[in-house]
mmCIF file with all atom_site columns, C-alpha atoms in Angstrom:
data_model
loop_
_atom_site.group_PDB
_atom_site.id
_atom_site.type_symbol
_atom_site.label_atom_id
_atom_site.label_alt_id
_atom_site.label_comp_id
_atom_site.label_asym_id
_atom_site.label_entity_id
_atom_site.label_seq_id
_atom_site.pdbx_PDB_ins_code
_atom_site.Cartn_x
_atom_site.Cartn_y
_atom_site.Cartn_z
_atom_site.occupancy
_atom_site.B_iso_or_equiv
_atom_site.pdbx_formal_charge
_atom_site.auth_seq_id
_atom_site.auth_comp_id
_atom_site.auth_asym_id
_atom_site.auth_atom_id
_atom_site.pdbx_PDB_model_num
ATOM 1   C CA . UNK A 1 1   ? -9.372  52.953  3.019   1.00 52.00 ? 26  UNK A CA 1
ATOM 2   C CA . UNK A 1 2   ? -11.434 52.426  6.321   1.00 52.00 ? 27  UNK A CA 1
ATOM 3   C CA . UNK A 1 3   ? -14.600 53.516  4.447   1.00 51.00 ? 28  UNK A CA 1
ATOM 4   C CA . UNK A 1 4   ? -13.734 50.230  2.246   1.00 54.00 ? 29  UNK A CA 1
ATOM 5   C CA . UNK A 1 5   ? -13.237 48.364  4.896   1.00 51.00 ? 30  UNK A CA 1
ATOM 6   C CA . UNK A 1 6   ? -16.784 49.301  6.483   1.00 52.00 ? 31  UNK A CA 1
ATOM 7   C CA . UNK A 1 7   ? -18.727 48.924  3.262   1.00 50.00 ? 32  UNK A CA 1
ATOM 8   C CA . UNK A 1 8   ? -17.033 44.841  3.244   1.00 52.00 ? 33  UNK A CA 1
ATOM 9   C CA . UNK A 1 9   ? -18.150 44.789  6.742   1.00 54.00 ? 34  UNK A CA 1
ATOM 10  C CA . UNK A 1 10  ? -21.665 45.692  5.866   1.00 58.00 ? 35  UNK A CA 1
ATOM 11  C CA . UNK A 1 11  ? -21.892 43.620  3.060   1.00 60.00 ? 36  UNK A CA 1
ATOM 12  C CA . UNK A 1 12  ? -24.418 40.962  3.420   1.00 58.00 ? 37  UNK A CA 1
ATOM 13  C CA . UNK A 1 13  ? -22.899 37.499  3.116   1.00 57.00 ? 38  UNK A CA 1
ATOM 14  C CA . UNK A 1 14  ? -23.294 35.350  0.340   1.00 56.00 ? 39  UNK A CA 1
ATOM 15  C CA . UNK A 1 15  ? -26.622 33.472  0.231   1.00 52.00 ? 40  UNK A CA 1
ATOM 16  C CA . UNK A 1 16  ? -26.425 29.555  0.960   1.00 49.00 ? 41  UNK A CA 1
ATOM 17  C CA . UNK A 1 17  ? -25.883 27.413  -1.761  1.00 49.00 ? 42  UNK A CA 1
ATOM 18  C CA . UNK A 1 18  ? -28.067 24.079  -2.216  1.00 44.00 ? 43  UNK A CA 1
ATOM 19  C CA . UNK A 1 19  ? -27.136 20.602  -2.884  1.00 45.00 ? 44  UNK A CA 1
ATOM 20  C CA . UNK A 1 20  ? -27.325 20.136  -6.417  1.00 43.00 ? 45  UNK A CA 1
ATOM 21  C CA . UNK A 1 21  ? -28.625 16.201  -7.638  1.00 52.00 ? 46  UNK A CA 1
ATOM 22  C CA . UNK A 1 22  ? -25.526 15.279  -9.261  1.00 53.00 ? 47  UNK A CA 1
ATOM 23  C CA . UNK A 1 23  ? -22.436 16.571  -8.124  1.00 54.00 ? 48  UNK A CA 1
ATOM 24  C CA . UNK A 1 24  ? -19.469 16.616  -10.711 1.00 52.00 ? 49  UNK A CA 1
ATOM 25  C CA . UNK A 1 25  ? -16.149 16.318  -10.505 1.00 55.00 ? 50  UNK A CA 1
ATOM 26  C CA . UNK A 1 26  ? -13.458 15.591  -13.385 1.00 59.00 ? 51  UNK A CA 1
ATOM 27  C CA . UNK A 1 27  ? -14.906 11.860  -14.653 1.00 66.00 ? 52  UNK A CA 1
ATOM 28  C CA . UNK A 1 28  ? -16.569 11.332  -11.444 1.00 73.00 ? 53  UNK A CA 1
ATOM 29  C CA . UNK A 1 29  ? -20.350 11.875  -10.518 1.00 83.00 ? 54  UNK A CA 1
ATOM 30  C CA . UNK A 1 30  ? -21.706 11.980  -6.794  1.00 86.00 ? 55  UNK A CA 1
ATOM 31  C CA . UNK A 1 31  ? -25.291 11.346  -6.535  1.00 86.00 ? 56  UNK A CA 1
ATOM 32  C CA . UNK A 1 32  ? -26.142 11.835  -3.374  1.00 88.00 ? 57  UNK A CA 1
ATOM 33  C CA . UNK A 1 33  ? -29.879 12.205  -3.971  1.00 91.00 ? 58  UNK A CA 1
ATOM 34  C CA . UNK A 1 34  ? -29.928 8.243   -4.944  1.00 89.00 ? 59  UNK A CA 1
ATOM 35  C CA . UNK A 1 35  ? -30.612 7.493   -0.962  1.00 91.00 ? 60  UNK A CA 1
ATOM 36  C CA . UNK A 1 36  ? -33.568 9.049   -1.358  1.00 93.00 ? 61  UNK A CA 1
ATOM 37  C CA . UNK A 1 37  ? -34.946 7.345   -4.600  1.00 92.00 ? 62  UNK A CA 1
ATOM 38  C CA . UNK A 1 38  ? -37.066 4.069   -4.121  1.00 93.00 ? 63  UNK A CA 1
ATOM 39  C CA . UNK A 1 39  ? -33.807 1.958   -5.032  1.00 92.00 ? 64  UNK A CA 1
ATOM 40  C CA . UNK A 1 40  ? -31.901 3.683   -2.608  1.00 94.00 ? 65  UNK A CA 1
ATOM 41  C CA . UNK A 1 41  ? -34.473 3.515   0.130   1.00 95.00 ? 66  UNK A CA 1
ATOM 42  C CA . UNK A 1 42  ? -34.590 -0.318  -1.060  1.00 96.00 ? 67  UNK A CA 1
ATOM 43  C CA . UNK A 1 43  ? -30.801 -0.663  -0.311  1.00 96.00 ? 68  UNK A CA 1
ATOM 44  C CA . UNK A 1 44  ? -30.881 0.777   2.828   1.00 96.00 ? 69  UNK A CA 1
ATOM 45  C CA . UNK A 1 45  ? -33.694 -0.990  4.167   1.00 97.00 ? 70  UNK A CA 1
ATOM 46  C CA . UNK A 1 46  ? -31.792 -3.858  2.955   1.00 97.00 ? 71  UNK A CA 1
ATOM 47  C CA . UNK A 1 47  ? -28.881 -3.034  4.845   1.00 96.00 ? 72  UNK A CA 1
ATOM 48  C CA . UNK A 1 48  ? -30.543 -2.423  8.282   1.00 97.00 ? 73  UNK A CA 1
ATOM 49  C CA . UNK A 1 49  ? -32.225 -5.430  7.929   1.00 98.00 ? 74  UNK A CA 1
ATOM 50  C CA . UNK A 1 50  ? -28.940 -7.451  7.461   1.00 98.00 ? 75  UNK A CA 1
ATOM 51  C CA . UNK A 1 51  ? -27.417 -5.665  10.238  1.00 97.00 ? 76  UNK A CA 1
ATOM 52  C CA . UNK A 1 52  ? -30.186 -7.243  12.387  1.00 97.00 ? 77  UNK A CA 1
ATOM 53  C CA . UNK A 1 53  ? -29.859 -10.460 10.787  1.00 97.00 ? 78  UNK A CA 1
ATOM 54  C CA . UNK A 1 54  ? -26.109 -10.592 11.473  1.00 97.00 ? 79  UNK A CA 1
ATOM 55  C CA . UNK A 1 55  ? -27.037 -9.204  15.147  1.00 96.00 ? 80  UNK A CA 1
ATOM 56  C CA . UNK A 1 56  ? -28.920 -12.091 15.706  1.00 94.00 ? 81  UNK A CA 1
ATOM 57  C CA . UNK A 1 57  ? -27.650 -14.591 14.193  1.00 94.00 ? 82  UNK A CA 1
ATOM 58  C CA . UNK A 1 58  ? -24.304 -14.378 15.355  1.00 91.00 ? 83  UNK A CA 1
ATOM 59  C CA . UNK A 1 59  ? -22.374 -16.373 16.867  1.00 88.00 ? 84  UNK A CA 1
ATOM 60  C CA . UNK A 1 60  ? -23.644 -19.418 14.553  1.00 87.00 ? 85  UNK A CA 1
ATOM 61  C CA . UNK A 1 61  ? -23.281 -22.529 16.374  1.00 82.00 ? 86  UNK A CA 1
ATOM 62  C CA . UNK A 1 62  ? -24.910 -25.115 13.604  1.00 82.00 ? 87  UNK A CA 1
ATOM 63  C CA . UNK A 1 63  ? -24.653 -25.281 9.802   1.00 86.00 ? 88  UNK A CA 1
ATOM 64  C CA . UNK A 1 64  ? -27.802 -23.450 9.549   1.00 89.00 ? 89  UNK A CA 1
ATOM 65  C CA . UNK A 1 65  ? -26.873 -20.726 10.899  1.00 92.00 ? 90  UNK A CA 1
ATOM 66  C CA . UNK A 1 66  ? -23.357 -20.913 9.097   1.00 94.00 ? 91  UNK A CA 1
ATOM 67  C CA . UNK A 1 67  ? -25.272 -20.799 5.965   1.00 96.00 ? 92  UNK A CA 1
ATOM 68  C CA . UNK A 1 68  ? -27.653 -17.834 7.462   1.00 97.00 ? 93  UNK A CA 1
ATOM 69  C CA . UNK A 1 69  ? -24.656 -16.082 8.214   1.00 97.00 ? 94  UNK A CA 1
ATOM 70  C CA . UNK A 1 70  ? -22.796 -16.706 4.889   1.00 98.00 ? 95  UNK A CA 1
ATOM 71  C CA . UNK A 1 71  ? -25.971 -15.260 2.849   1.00 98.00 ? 96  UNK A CA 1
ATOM 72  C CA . UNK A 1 72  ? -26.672 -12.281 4.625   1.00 98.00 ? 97  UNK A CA 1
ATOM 73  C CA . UNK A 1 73  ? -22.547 -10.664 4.872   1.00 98.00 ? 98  UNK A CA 1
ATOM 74  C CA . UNK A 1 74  ? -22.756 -11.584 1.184   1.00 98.00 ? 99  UNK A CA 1
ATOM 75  C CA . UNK A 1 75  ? -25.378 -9.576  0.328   1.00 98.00 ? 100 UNK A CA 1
ATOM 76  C CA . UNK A 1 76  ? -24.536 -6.974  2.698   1.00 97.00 ? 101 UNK A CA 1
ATOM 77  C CA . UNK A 1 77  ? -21.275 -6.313  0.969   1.00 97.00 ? 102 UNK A CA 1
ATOM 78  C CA . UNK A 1 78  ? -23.090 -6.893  -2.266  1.00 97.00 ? 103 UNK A CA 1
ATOM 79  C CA . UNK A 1 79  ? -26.037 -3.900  -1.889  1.00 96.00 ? 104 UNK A CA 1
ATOM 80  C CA . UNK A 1 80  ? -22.935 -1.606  -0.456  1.00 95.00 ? 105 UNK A CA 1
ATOM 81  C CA . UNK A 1 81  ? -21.432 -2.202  -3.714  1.00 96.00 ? 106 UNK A CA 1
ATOM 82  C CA . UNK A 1 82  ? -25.047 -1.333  -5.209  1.00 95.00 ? 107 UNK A CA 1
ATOM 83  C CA . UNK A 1 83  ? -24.850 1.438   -3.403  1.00 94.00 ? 108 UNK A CA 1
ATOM 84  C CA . UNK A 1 84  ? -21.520 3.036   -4.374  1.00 93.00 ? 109 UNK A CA 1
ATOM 85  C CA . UNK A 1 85  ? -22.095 2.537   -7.351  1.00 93.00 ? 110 UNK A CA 1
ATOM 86  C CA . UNK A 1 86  ? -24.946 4.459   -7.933  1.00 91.00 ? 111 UNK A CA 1
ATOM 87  C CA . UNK A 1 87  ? -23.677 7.056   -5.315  1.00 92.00 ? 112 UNK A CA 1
ATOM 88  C CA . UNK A 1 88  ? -20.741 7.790   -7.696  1.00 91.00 ? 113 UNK A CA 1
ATOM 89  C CA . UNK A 1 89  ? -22.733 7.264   -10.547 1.00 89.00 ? 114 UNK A CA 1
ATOM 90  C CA . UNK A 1 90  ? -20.799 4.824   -12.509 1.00 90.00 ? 115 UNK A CA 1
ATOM 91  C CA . UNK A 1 91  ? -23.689 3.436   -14.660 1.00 87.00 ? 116 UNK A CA 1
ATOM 92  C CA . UNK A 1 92  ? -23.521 7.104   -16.289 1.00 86.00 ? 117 UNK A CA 1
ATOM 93  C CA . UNK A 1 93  ? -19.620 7.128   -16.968 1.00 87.00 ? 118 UNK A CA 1
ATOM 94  C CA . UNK A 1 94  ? -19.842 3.092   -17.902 1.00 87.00 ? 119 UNK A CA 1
ATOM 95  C CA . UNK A 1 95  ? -22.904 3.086   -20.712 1.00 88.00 ? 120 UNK A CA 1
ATOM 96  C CA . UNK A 1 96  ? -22.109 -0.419  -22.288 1.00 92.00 ? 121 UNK A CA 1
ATOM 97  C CA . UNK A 1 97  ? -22.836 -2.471  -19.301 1.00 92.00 ? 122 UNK A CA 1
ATOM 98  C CA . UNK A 1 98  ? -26.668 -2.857  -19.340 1.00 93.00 ? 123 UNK A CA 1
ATOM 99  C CA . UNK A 1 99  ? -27.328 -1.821  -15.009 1.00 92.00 ? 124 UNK A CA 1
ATOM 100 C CA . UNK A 1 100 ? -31.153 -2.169  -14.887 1.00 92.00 ? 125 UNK A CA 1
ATOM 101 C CA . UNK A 1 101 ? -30.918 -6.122  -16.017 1.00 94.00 ? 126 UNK A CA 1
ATOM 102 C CA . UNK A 1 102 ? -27.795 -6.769  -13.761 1.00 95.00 ? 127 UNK A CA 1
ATOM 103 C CA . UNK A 1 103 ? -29.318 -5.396  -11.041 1.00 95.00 ? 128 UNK A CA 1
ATOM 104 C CA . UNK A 1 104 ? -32.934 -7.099  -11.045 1.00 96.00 ? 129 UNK A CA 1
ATOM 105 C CA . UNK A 1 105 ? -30.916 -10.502 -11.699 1.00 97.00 ? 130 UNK A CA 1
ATOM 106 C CA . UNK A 1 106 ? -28.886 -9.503  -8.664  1.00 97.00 ? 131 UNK A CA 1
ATOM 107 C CA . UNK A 1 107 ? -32.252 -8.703  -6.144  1.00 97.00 ? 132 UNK A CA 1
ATOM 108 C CA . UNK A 1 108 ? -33.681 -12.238 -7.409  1.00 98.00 ? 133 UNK A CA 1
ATOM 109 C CA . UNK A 1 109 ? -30.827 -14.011 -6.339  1.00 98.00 ? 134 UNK A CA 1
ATOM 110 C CA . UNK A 1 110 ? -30.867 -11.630 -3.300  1.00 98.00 ? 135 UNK A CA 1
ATOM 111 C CA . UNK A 1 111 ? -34.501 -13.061 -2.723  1.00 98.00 ? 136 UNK A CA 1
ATOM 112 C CA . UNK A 1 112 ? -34.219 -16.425 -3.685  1.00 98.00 ? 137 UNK A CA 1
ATOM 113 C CA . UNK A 1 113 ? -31.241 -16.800 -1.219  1.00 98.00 ? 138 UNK A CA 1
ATOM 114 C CA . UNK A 1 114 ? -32.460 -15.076 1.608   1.00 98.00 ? 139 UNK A CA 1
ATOM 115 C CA . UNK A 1 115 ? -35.234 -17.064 1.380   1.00 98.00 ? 140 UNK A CA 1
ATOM 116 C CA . UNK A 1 116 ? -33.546 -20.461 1.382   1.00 98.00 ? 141 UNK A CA 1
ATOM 117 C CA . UNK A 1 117 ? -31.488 -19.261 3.838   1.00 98.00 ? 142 UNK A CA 1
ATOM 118 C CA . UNK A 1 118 ? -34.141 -18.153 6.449   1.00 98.00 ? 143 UNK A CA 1
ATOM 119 C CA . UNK A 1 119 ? -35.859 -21.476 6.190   1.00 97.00 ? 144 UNK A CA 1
ATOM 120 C CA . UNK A 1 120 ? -32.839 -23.279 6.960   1.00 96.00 ? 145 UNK A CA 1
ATOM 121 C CA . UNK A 1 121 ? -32.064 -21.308 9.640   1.00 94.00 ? 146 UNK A CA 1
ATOM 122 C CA . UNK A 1 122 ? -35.891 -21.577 11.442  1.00 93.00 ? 147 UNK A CA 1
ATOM 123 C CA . UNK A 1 123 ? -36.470 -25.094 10.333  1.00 92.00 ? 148 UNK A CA 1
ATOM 124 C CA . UNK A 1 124 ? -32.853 -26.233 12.147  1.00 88.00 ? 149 UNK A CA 1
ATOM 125 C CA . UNK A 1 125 ? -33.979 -23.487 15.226  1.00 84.00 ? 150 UNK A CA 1
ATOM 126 C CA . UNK A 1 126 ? -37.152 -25.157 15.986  1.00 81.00 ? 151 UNK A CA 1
ATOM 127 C CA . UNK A 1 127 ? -35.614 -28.680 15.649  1.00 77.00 ? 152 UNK A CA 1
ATOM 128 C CA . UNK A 1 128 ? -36.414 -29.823 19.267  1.00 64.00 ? 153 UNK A CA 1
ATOM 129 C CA . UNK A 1 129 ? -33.139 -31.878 19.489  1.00 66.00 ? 154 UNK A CA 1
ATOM 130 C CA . UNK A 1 130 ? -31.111 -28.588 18.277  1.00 66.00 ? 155 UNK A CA 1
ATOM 131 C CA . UNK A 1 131 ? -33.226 -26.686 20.304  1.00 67.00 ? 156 UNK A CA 1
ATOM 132 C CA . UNK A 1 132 ? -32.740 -28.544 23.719  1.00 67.00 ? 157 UNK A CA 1
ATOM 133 C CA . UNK A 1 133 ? -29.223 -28.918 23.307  1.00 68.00 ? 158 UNK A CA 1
ATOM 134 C CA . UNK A 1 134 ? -28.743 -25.451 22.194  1.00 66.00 ? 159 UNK A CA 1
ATOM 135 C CA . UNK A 1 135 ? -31.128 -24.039 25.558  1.00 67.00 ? 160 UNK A CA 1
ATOM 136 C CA . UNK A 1 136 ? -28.563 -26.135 27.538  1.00 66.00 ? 161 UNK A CA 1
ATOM 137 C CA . UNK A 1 137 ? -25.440 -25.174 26.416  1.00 69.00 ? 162 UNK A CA 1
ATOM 138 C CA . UNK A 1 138 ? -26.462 -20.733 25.489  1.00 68.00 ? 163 UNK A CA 1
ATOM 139 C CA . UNK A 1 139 ? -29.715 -20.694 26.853  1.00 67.00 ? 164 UNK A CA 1
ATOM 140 C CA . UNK A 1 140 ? -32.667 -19.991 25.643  1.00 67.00 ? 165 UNK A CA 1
ATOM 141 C CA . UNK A 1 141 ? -31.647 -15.933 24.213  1.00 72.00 ? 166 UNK A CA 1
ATOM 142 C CA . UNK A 1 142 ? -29.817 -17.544 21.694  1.00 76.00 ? 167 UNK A CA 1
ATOM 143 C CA . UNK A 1 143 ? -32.646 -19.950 20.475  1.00 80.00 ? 168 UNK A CA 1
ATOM 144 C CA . UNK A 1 144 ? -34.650 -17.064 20.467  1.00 84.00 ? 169 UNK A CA 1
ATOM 145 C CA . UNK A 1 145 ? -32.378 -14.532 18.528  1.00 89.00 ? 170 UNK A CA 1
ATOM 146 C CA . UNK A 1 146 ? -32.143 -17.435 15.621  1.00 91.00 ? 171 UNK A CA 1
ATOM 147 C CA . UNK A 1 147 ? -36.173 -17.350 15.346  1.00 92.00 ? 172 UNK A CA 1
ATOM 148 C CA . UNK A 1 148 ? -35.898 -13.388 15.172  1.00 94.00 ? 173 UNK A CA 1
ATOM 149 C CA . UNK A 1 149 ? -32.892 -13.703 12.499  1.00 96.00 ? 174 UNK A CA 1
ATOM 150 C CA . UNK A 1 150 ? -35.075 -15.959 10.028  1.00 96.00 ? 175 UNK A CA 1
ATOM 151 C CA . UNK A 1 151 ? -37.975 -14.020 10.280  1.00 97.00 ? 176 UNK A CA 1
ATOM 152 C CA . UNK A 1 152 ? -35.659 -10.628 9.295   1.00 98.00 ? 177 UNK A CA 1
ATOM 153 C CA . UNK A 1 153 ? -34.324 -12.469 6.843   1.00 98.00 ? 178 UNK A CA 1
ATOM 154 C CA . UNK A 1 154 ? -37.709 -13.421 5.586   1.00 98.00 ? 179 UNK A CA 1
ATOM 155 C CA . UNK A 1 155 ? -38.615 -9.668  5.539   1.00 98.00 ? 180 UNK A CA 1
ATOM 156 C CA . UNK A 1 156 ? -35.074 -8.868  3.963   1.00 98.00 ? 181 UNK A CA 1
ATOM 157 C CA . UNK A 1 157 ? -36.275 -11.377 1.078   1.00 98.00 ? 182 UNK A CA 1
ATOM 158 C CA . UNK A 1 158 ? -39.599 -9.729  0.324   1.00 98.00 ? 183 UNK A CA 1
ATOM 159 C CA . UNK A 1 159 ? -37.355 -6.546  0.283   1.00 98.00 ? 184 UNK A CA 1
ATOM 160 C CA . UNK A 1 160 ? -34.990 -8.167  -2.337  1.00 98.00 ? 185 UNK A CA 1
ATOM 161 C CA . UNK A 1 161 ? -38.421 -8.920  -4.364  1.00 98.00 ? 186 UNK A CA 1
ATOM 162 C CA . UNK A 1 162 ? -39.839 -5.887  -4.244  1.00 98.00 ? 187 UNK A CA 1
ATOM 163 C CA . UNK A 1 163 ? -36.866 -4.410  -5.130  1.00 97.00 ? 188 UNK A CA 1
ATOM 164 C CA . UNK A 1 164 ? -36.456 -6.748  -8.110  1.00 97.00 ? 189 UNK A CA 1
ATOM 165 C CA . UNK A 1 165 ? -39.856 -6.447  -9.314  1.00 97.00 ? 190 UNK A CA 1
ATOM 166 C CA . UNK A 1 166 ? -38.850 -2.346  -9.470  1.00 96.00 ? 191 UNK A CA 1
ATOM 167 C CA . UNK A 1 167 ? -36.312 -2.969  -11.416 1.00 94.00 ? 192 UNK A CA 1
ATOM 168 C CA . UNK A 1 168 ? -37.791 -5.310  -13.929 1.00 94.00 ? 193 UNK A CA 1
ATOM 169 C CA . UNK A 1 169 ? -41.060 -2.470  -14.358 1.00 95.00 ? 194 UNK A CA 1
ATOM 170 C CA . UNK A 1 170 ? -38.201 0.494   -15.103 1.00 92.00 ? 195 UNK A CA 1
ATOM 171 C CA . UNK A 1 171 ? -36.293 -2.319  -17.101 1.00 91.00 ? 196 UNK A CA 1
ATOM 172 C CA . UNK A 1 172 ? -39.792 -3.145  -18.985 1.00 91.00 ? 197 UNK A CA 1
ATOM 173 C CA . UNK A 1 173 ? -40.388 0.796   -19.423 1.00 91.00 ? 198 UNK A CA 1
ATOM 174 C CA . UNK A 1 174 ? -36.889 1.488   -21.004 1.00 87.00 ? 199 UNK A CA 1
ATOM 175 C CA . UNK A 1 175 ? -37.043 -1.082  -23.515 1.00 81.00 ? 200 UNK A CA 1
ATOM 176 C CA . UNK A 1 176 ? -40.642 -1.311  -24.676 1.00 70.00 ? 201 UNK A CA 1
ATOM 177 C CA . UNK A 1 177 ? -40.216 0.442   -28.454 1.00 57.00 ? 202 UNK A CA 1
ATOM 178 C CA . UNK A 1 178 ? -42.736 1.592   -30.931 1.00 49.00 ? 203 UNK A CA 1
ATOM 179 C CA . UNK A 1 179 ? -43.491 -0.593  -33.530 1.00 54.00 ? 204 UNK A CA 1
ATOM 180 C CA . UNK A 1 180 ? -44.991 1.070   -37.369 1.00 56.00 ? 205 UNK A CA 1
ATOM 181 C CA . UNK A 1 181 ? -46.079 -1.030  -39.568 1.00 60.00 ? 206 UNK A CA 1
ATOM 182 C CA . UNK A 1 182 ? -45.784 0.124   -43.473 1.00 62.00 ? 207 UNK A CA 1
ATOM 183 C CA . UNK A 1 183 ? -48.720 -0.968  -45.570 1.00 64.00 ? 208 UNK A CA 1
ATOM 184 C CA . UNK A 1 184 ? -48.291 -1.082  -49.475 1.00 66.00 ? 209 UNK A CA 1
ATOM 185 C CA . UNK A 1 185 ? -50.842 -1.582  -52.042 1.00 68.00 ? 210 UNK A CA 1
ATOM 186 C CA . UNK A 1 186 ? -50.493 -2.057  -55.515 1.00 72.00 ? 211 UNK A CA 1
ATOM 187 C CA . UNK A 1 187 ? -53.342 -0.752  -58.057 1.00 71.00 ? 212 UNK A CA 1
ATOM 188 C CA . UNK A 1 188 ? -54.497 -3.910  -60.643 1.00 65.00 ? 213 UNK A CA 1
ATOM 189 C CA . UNK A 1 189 ? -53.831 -2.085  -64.148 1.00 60.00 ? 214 UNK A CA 1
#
């Protein structure tokens, strides 16, 4: 009995195990090697970027800034929900949506708005009526943190591109099919 007890105290312990890609559970799939894909490292970069934008931005005391603010929270919570669901893999357990489409449409938008959004914002920042009133009232910080949250938000929209332009390549490789083309011929008897 203690000579058992010895030879489980000798015993070597079980070697680490590793982080497999996909880990399963009943119906649900956790990816957590999507953060390190390009679309992952898109959405992140996406969402440190928006943090910054909100960071600056905030608190919005013109429409422009309203508007700044509106975009970038809505994307924010948009690429978390991105994010989750690739993290639990849903596109694998839900097959008839079609992801890769939904998701470039969704980065366009991203980058379409952002950019709107970012000119507002620095066009109504540099407006030297805004901007005097504005120096007088929060000083000149806050005139200063609205130029550095449209020029994030510019970089956030080349993000969104880039991002959708990934998408619509891996969208362009899944679909492209193989065409054969059948030639008859008929001998003249």
């Amino acid at each position: 009995m203690a000579e058992q007890a010895q030879t489980k105290n000798n015993s070597a312990p079980p070697p680490p195990q590793r982080i497999s890609e996909v880990i399963s559970t009943e119906g649900l799939n956790i990816n957590p090697r999507y953060f390190v894909s390009v679309p992952g490292i898109f959405k992140i970069v996406q969402w440190v970027l928006a943090v910054i934008c909100i960071a600056c931005a905030a608190p919005a005391v013109f429409p422009g800034a309203h508007w700044f603010l509106f975009v970038v929270v809505a994307f924010f919570i948009g690429s978390f929900v991105w994010m989750c669901v690739h993290f639990f893999s849903v596109t694998t357990i839900i097959t008839s949506i079609p992801w890769l489409p939904i998701e470039m449409i969704y980065s366009t938008v991203g980058s379409v708005f952002y950019f709107i959004a970012a000119v507002v914002l620095l066009v109504q920042a540099t407006d030297n009526k805004r901007k005097a009133v504005m120096i007088f009232i929060y000083g000149r910080s806050q005139w200063d943190a609205y130029i550095a949250a449209g020029v994030f938000g510019m970089f956030n929209c080349i993000v969104f591109g880039l991002e959708a332009l990934f998408h619509l390549k891996a969208w362009k490789a899944t679909t492209t099919t193989t065409t054969t083309t059948t030639t008859t011929t008929r001998n003249a008897t």
